[in-house]
JSON list of C-alpha atoms in Angstrom, two decimals:
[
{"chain": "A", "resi": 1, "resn": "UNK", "atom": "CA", "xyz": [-13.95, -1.57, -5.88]},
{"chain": "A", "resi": 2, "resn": "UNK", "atom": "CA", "xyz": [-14.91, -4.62, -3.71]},
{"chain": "A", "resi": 3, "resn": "UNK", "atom": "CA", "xyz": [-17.27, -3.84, -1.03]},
{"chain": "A", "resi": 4, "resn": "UNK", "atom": "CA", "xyz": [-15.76, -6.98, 1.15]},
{"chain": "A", "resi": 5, "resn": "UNK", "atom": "CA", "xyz": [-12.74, -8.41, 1.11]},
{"chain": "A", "resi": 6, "resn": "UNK", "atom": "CA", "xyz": [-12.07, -11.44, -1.50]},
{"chain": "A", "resi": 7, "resn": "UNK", "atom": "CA", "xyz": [-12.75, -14.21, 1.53]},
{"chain": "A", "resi": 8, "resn": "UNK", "atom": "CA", "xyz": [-15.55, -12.91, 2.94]},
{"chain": "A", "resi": 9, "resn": "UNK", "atom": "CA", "xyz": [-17.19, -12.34, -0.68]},
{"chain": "A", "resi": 10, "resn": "UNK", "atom": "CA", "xyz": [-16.19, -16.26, -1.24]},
{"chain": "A", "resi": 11, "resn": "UNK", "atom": "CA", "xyz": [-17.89, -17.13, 1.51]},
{"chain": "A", "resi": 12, "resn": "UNK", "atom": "CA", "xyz": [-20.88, -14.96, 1.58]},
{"chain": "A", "resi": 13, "resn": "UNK", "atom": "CA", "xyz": [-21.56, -16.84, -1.83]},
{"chain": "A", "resi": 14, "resn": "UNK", "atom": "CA", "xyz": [-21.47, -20.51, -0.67]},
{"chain": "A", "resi": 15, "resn": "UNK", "atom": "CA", "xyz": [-24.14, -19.38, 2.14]},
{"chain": "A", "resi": 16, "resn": "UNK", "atom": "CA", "xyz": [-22.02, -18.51, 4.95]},
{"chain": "A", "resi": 17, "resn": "UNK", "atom": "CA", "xyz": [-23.89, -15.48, 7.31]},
{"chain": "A", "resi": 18, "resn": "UNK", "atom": "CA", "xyz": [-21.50, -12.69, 8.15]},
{"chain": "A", "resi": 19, "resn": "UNK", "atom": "CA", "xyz": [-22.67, -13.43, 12.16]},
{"chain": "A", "resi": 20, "resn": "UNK", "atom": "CA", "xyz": [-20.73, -16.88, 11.36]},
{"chain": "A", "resi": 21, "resn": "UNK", "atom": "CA", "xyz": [-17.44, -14.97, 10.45]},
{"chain": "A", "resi": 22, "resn": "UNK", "atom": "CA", "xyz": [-14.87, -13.93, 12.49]},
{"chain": "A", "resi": 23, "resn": "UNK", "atom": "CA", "xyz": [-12.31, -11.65, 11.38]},
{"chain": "A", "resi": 24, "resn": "UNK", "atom": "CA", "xyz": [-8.51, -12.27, 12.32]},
{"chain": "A", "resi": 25, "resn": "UNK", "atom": "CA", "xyz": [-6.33, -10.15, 10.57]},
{"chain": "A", "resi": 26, "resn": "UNK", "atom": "CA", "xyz": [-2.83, -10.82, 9.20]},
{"chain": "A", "resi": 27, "resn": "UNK", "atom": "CA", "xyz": [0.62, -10.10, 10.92]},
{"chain": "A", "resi": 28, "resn": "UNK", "atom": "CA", "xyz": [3.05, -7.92, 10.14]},
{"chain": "A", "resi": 29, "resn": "UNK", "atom": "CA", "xyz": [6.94, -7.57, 11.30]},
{"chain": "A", "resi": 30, "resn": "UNK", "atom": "CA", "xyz": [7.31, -4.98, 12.78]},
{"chain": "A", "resi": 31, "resn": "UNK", "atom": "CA", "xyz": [11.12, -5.40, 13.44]},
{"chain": "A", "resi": 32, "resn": "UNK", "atom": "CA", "xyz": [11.75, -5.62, 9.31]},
{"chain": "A", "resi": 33, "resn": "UNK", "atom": "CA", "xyz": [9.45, -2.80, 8.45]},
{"chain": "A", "resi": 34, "resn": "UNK", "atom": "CA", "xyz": [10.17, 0.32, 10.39]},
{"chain": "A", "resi": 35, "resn": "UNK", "atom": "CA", "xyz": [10.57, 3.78, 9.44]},
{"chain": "A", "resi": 36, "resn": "UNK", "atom": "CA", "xyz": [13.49, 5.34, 7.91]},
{"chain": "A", "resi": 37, "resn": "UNK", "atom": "CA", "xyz": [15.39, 8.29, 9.19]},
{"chain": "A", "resi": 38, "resn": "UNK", "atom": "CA", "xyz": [16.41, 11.21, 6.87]},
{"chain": "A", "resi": 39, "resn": "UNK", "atom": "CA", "xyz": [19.96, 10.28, 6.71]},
{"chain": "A", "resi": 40, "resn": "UNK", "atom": "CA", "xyz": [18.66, 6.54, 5.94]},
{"chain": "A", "resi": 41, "resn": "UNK", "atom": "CA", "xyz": [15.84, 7.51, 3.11]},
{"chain": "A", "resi": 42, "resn": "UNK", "atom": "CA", "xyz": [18.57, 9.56, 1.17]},
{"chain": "A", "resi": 43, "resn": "UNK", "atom": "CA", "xyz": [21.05, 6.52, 1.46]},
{"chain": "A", "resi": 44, "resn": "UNK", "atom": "CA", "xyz": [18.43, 4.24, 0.10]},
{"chain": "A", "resi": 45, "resn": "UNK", "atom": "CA", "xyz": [17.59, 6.65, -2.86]},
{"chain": "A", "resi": 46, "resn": "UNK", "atom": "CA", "xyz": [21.25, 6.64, -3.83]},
{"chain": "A", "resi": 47, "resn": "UNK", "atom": "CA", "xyz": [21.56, 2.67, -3.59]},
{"chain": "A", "resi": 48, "resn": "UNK", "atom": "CA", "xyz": [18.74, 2.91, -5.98]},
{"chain": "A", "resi": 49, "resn": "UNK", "atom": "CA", "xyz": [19.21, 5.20, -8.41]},
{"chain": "A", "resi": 50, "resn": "UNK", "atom": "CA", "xyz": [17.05, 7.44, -7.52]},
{"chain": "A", "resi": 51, "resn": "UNK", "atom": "CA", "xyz": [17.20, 11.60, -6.26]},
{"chain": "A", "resi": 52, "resn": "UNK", "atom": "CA", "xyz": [17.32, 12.01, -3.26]},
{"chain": "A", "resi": 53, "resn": "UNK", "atom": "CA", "xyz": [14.97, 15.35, -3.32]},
{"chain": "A", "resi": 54, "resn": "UNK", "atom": "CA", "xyz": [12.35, 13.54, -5.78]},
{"chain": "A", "resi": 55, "resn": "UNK", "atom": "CA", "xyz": [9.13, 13.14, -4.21]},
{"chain": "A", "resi": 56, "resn": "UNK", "atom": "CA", "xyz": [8.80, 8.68, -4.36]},
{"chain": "A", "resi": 57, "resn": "UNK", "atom": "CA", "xyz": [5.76, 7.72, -5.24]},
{"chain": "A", "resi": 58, "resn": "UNK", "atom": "CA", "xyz": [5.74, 3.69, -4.91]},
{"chain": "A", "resi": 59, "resn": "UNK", "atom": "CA", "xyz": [3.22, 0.82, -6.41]},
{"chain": "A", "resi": 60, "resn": "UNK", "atom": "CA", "xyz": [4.41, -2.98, -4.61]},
{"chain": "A", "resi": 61, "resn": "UNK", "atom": "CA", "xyz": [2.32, -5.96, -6.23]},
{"chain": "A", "resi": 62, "resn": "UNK", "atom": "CA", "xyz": [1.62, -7.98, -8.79]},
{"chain": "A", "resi": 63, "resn": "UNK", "atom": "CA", "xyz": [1.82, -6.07, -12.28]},
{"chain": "A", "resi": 64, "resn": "UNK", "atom": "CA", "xyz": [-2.26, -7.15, -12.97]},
{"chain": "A", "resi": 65, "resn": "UNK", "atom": "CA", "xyz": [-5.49, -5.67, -13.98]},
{"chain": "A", "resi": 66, "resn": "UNK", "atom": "CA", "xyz": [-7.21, -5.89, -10.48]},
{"chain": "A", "resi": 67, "resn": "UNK", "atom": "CA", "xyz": [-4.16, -4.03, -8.88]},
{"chain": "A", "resi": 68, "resn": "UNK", "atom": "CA", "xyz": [-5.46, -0.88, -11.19]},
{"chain": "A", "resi": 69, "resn": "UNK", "atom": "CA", "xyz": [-1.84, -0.70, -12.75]},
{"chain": "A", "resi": 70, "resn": "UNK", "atom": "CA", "xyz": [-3.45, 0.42, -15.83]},
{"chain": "A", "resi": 71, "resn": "UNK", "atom": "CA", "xyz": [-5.30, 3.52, -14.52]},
{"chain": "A", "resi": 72, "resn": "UNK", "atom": "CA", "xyz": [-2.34, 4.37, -12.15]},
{"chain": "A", "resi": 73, "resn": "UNK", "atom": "CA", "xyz": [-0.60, 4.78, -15.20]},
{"chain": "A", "resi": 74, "resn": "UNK", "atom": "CA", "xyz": [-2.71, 6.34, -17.27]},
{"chain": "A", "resi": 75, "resn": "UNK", "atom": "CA", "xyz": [-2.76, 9.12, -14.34]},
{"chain": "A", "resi": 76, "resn": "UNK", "atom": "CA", "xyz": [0.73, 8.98, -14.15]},
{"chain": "A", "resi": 77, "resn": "UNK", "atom": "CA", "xyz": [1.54, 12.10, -16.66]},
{"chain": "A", "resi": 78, "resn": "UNK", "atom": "CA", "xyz": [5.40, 13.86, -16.49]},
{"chain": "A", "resi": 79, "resn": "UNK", "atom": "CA", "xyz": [3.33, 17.43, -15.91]},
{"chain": "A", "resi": 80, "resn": "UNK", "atom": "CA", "xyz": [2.60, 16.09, -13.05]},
{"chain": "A", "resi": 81, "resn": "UNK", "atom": "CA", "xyz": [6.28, 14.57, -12.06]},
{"chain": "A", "resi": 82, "resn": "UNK", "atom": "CA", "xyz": [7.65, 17.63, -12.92]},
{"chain": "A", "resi": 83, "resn": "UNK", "atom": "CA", "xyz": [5.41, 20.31, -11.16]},
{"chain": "A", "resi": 84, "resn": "UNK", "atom": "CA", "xyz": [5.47, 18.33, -7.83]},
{"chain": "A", "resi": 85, "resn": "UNK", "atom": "CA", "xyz": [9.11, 16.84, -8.53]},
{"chain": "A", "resi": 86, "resn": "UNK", "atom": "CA", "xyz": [7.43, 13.28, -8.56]},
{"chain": "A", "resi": 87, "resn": "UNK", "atom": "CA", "xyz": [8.73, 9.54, -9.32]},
{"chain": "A", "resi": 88, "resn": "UNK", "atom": "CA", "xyz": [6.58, 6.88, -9.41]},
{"chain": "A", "resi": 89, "resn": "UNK", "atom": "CA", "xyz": [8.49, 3.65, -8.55]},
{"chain": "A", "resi": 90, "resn": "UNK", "atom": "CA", "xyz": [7.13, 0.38, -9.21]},
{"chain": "A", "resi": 91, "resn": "UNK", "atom": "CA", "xyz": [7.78, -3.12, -8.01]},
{"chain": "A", "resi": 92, "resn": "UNK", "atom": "CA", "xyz": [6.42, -6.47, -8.96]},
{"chain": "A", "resi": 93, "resn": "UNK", "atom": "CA", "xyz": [6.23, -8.47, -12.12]},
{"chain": "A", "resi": 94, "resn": "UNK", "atom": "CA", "xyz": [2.88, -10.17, -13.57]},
{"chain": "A", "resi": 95, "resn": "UNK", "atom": "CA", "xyz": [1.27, -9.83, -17.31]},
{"chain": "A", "resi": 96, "resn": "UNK", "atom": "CA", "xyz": [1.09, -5.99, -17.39]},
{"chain": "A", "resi": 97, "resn": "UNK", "atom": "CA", "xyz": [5.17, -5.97, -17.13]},
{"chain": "A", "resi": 98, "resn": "UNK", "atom": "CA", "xyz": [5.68, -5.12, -20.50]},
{"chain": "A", "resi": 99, "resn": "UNK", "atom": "CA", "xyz": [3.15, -1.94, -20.19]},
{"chain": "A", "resi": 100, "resn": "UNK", "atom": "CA", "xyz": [5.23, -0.99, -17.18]},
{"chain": "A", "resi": 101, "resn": "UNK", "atom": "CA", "xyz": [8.53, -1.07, -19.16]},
{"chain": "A", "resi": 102, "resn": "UNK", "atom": "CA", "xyz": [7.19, 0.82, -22.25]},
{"chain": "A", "resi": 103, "resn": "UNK", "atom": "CA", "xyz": [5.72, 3.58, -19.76]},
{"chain": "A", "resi": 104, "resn": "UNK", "atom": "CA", "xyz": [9.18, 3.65, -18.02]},
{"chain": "A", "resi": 105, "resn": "UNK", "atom": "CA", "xyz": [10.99, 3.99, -21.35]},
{"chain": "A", "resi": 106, "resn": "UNK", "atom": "CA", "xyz": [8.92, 7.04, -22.83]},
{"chain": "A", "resi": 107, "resn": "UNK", "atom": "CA", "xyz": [8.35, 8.81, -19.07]},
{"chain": "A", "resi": 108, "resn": "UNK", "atom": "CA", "xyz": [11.82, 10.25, -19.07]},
{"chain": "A", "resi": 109, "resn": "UNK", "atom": "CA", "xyz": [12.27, 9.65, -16.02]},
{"chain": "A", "resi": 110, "resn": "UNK", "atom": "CA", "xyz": [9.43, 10.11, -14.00]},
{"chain": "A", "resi": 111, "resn": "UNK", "atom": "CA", "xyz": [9.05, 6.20, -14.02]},
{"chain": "A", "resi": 112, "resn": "UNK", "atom": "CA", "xyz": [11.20, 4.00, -12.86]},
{"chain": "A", "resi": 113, "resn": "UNK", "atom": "CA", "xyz": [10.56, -0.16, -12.64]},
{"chain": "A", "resi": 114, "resn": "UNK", "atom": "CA", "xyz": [12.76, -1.87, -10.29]},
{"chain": "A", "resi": 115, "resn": "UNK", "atom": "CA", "xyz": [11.15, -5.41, -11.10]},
{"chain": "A", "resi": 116, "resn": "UNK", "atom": "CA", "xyz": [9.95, -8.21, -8.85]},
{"chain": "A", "resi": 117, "resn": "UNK", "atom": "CA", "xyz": [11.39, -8.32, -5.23]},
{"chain": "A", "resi": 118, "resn": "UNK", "atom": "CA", "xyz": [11.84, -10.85, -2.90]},
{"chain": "A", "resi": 119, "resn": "UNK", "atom": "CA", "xyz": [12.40, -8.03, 0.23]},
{"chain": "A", "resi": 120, "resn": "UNK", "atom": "CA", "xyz": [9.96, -4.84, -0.25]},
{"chain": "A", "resi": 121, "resn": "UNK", "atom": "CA", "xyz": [11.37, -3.25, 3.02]},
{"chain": "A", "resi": 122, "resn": "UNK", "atom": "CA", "xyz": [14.21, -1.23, 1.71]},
{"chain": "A", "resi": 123, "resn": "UNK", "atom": "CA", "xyz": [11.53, 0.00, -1.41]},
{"chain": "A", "resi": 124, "resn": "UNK", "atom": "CA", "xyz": [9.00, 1.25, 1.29]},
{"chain": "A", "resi": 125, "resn": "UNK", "atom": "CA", "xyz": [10.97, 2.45, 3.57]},
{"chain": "A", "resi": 126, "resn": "UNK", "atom": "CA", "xyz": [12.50, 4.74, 0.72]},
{"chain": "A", "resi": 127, "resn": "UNK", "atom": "CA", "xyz": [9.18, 6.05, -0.31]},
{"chain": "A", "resi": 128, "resn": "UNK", "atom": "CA", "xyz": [6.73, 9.08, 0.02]},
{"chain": "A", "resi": 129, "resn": "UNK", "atom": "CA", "xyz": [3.37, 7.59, -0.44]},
{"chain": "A", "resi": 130, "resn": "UNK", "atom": "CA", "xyz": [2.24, 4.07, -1.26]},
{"chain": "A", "resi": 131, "resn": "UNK", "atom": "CA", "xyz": [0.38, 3.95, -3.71]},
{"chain": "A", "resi": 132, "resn": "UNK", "atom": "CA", "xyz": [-2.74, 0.88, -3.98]},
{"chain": "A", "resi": 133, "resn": "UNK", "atom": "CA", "xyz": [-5.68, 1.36, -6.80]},
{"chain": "A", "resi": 134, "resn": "UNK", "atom": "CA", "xyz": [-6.57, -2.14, -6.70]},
{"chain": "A", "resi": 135, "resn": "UNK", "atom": "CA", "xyz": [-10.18, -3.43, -7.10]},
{"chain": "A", "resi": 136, "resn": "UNK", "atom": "CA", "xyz": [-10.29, -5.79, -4.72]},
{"chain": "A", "resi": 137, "resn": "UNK", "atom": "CA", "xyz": [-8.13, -7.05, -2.16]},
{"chain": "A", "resi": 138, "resn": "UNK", "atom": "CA", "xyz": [-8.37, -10.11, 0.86]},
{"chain": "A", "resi": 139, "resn": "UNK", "atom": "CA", "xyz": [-5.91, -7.75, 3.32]},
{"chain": "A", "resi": 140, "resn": "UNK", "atom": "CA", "xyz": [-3.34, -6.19, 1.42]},
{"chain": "A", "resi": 141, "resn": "UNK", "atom": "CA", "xyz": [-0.06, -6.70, 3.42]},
{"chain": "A", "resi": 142, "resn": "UNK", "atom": "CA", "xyz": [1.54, -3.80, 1.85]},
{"chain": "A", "resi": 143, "resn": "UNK", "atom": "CA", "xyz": [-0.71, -1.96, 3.05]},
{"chain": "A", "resi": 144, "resn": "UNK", "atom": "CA", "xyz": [0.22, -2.08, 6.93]},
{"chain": "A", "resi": 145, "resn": "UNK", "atom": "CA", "xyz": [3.65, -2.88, 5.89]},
{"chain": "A", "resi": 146, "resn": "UNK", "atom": "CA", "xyz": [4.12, 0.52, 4.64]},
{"chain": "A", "resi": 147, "resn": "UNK", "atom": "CA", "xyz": [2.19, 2.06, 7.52]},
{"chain": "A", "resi": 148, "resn": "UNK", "atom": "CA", "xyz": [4.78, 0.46, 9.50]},
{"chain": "A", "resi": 149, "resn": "UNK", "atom": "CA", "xyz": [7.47, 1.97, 7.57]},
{"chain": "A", "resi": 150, "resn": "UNK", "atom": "CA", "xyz": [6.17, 5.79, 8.12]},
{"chain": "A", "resi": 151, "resn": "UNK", "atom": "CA", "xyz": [4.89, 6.02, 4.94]},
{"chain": "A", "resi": 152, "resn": "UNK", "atom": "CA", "xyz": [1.45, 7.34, 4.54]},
{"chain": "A", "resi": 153, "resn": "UNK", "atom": "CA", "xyz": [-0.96, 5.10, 2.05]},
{"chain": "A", "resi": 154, "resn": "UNK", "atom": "CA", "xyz": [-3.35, 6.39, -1.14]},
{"chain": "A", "resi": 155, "resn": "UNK", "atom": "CA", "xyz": [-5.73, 3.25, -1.57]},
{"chain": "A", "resi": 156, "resn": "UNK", "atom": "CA", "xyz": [-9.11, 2.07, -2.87]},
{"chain": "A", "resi": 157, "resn": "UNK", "atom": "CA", "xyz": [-11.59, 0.78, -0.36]},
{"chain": "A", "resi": 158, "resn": "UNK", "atom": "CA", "xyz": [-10.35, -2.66, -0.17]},
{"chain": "A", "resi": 159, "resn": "UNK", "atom": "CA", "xyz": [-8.72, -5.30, 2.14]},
{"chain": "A", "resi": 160, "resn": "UNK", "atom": "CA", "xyz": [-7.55, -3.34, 5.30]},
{"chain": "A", "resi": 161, "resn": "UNK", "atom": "CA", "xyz": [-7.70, -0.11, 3.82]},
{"chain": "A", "resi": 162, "resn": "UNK", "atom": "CA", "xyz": [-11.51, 1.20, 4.91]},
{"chain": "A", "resi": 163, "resn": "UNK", "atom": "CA", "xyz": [-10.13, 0.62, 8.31]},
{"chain": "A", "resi": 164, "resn": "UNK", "atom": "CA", "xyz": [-7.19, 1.95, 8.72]},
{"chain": "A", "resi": 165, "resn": "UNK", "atom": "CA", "xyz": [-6.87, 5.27, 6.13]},
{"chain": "A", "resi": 166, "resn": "UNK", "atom": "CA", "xyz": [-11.16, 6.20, 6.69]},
{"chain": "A", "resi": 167, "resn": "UNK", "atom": "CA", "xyz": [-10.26, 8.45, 9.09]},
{"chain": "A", "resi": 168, "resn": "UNK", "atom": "CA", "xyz": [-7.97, 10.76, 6.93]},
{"chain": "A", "resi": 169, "resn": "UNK", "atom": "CA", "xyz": [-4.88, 10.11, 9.30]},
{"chain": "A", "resi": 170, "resn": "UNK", "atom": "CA", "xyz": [-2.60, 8.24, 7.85]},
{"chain": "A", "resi": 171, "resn": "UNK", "atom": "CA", "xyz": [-3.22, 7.71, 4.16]},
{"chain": "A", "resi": 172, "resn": "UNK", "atom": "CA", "xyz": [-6.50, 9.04, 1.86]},
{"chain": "A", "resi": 173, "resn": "UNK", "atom": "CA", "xyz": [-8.74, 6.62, -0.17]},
{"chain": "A", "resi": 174, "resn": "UNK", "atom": "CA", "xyz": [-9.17, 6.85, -3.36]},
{"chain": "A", "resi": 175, "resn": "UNK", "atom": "CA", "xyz": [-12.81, 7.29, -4.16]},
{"chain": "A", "resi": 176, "resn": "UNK", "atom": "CA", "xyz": [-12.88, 4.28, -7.52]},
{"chain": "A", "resi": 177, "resn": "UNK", "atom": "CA", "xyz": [-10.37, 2.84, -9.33]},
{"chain": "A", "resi": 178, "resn": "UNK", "atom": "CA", "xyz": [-10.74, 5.22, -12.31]},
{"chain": "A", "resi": 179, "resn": "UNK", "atom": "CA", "xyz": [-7.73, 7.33, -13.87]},
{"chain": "A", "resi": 180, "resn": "UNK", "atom": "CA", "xyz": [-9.67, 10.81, -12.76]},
{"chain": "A", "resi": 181, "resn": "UNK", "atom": "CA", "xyz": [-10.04, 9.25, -8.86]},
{"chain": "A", "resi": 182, "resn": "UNK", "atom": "CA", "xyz": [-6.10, 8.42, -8.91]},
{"chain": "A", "resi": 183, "resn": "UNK", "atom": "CA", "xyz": [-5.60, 11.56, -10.15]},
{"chain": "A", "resi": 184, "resn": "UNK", "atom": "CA", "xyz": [-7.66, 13.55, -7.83]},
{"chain": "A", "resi": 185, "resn": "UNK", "atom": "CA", "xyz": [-6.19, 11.54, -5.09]},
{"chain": "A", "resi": 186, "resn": "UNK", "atom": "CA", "xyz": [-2.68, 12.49, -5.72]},
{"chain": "A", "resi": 187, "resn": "UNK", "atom": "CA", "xyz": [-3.28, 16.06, -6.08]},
{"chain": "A", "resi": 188, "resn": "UNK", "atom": "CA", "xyz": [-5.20, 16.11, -2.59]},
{"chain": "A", "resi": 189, "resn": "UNK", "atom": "CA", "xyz": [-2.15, 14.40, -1.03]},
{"chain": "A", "resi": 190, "resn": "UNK", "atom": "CA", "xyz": [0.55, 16.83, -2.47]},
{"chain": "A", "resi": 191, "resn": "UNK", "atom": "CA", "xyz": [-1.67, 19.62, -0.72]},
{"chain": "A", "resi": 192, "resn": "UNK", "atom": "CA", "xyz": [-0.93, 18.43, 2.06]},
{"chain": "A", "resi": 193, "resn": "UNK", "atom": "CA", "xyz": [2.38, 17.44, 1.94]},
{"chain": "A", "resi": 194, "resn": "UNK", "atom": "CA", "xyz": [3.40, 19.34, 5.62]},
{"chain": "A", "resi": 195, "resn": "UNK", "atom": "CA", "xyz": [1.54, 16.41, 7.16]},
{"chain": "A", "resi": 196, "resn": "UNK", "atom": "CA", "xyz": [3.63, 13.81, 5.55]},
{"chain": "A", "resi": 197, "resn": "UNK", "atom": "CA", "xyz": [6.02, 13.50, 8.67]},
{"chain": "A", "resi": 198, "resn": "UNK", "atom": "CA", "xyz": [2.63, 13.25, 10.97]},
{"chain": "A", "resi": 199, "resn": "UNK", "atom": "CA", "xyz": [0.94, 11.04, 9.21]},
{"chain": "A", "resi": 200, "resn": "UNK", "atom": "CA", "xyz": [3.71, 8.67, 8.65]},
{"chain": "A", "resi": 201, "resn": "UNK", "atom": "CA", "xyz": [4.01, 8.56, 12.78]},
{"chain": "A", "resi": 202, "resn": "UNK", "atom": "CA", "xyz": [0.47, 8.29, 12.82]},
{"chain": "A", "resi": 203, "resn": "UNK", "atom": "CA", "xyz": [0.59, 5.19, 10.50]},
{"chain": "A", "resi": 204, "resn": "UNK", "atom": "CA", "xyz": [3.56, 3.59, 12.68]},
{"chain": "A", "resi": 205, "resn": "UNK", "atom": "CA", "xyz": [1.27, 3.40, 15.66]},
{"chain": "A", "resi": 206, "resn": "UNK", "atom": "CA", "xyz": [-1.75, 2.20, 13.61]},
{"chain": "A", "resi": 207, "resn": "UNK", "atom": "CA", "xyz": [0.51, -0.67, 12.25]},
{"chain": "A", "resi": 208, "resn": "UNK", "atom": "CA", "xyz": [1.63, -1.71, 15.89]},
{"chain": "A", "resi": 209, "resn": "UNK", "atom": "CA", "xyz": [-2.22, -3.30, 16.01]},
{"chain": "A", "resi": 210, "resn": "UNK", "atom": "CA", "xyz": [-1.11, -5.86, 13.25]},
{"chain": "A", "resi": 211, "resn": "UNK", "atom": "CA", "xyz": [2.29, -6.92, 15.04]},
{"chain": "A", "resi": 212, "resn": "UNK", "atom": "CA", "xyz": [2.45, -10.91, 14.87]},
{"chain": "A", "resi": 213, "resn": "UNK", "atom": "CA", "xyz": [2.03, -10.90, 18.99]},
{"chain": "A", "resi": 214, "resn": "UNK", "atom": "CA", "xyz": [-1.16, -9.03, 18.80]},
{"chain": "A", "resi": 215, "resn": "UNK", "atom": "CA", "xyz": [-2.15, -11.55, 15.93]},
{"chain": "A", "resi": 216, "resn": "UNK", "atom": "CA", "xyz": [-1.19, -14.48, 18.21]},
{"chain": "A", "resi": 217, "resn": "UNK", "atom": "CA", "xyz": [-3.61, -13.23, 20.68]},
{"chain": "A", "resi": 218, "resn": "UNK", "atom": "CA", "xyz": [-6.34, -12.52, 18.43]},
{"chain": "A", "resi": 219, "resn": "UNK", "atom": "CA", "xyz": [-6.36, -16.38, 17.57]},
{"chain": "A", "resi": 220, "resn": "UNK", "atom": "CA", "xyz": [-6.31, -17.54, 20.53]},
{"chain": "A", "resi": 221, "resn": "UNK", "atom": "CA", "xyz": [-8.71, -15.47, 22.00]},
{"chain": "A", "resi": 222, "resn": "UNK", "atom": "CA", "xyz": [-10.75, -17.10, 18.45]},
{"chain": "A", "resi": 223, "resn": "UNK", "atom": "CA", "xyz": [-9.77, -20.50, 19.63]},
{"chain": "A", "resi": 224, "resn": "UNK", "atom": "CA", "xyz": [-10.97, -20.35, 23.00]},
{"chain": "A", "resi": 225, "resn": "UNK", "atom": "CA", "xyz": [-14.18, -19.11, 21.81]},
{"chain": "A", "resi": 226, "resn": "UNK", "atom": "CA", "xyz": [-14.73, -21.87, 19.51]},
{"chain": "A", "resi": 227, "resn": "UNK", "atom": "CA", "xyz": [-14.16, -24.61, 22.38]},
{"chain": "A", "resi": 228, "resn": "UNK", "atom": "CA", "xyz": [-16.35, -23.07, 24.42]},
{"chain": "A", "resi": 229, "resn": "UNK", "atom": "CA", "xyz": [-18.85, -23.66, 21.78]},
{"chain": "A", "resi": 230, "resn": "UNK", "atom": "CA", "xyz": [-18.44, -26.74, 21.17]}
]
């Protein structure tokens, strides 16, 4: 798992000091990713296939190797599914598709592949958890987008992640990108599944830092500075 995000590593390597950098983050939409009432969630699970008293576990992004699809499948297991009444739904396409497919075909039923999308807001907004083993990310947009949404976030430490799930709040990192950290993970946050509905308010007013007018102002306020140095 990265210890800085993919930019900052980049530029840390052609000689850039970290006093030179300045952080803006990126902006999210608040008006297109929003949390979903009860009556809303169980609509969405019947538009896509899915029960609407399974537990949704969701993956976004692209199907690759530094996403950790591979490990969150290998902890993926139907004992699992079945004990907590679990589905772990996946989006995105990339070079690992094929793995996807095979694990959706033998899971019976406890994964389901809904293929590249070109609007993730319905597909969070439906969901339990997010779920984000990657090994390195430069923000991670899904992220805050899920936040947004009212859905509390299992990630590694990478992107935004260290920032906004440290605290235990909203979300819970996952300690490596390893099958037994997943794992681990996902038992800790069916423990304490009574603070799903807090958390996911909790991550709605986190996300409200990363609207696209707070963003505005950050880069301004970045502009200004640089003029005045100049």
């Amino acid at each position: 798992t990265c210890a800085l995000p993919i930019l900052e590593q980049d530029l840390a390597s052609v000689g850039i000091p970290a006093q030179r950098m300045r952080r803006v983050d990126n902006g999210i939409d608040l008006q297109a990713y929003y949390p979903a009432t009860a009556a809303s969630k169980a609509d969405l699970r019947l538009k896509f296939k899915l029960s609407g008293e399974a537990n949704v576990l969701l993956f976004c992004g692209q199907l690759t190797s530094r996403k950790g699809v591979e490990e969150l499948l290998a902890a993926w297991n139907t004992e699992f599914a079945h004990a907590h009444n679990a589905v772990l739904a996946i989006c995105g396409d990339g070079p690992l598709r094929e793995e996807v497919e095979r694990t959706c075909a033998r899971s019976r039923g406890s994964v389901v592949y809904f293929g590249p999308v070109a609007d993730s807001s319905e597909y969070i907004r439906m969901a339990d958890i997010l779920v984000l083993p990657s090994r390195c990310e430069s923000f991670g947009n899904v992220i805050i987008e899920a936040l947004a949404s009212g859905v509390p976030v299992a990630s590694t430490a990478c992107g935004i992640a260290p920032r906004v799930l440290a605290d235990g709040r909203c979300g819970w990192l996952i300690a490596d990108t390893s099958k037994e950290a997943i794992e681990s993970t996902l038992h800790a946050a069916f423990s304490v599944k009574v603070s799903w509905e807090k958390m996911a308010t909790e991550g709605r007013r986190v996300a409200e830092a990363f609207s696209f007018e707070r963003v505005a102002e950050n880069y301004t306020r970045l502009y200004l500075e640089l003029v005045a140095d100049s």
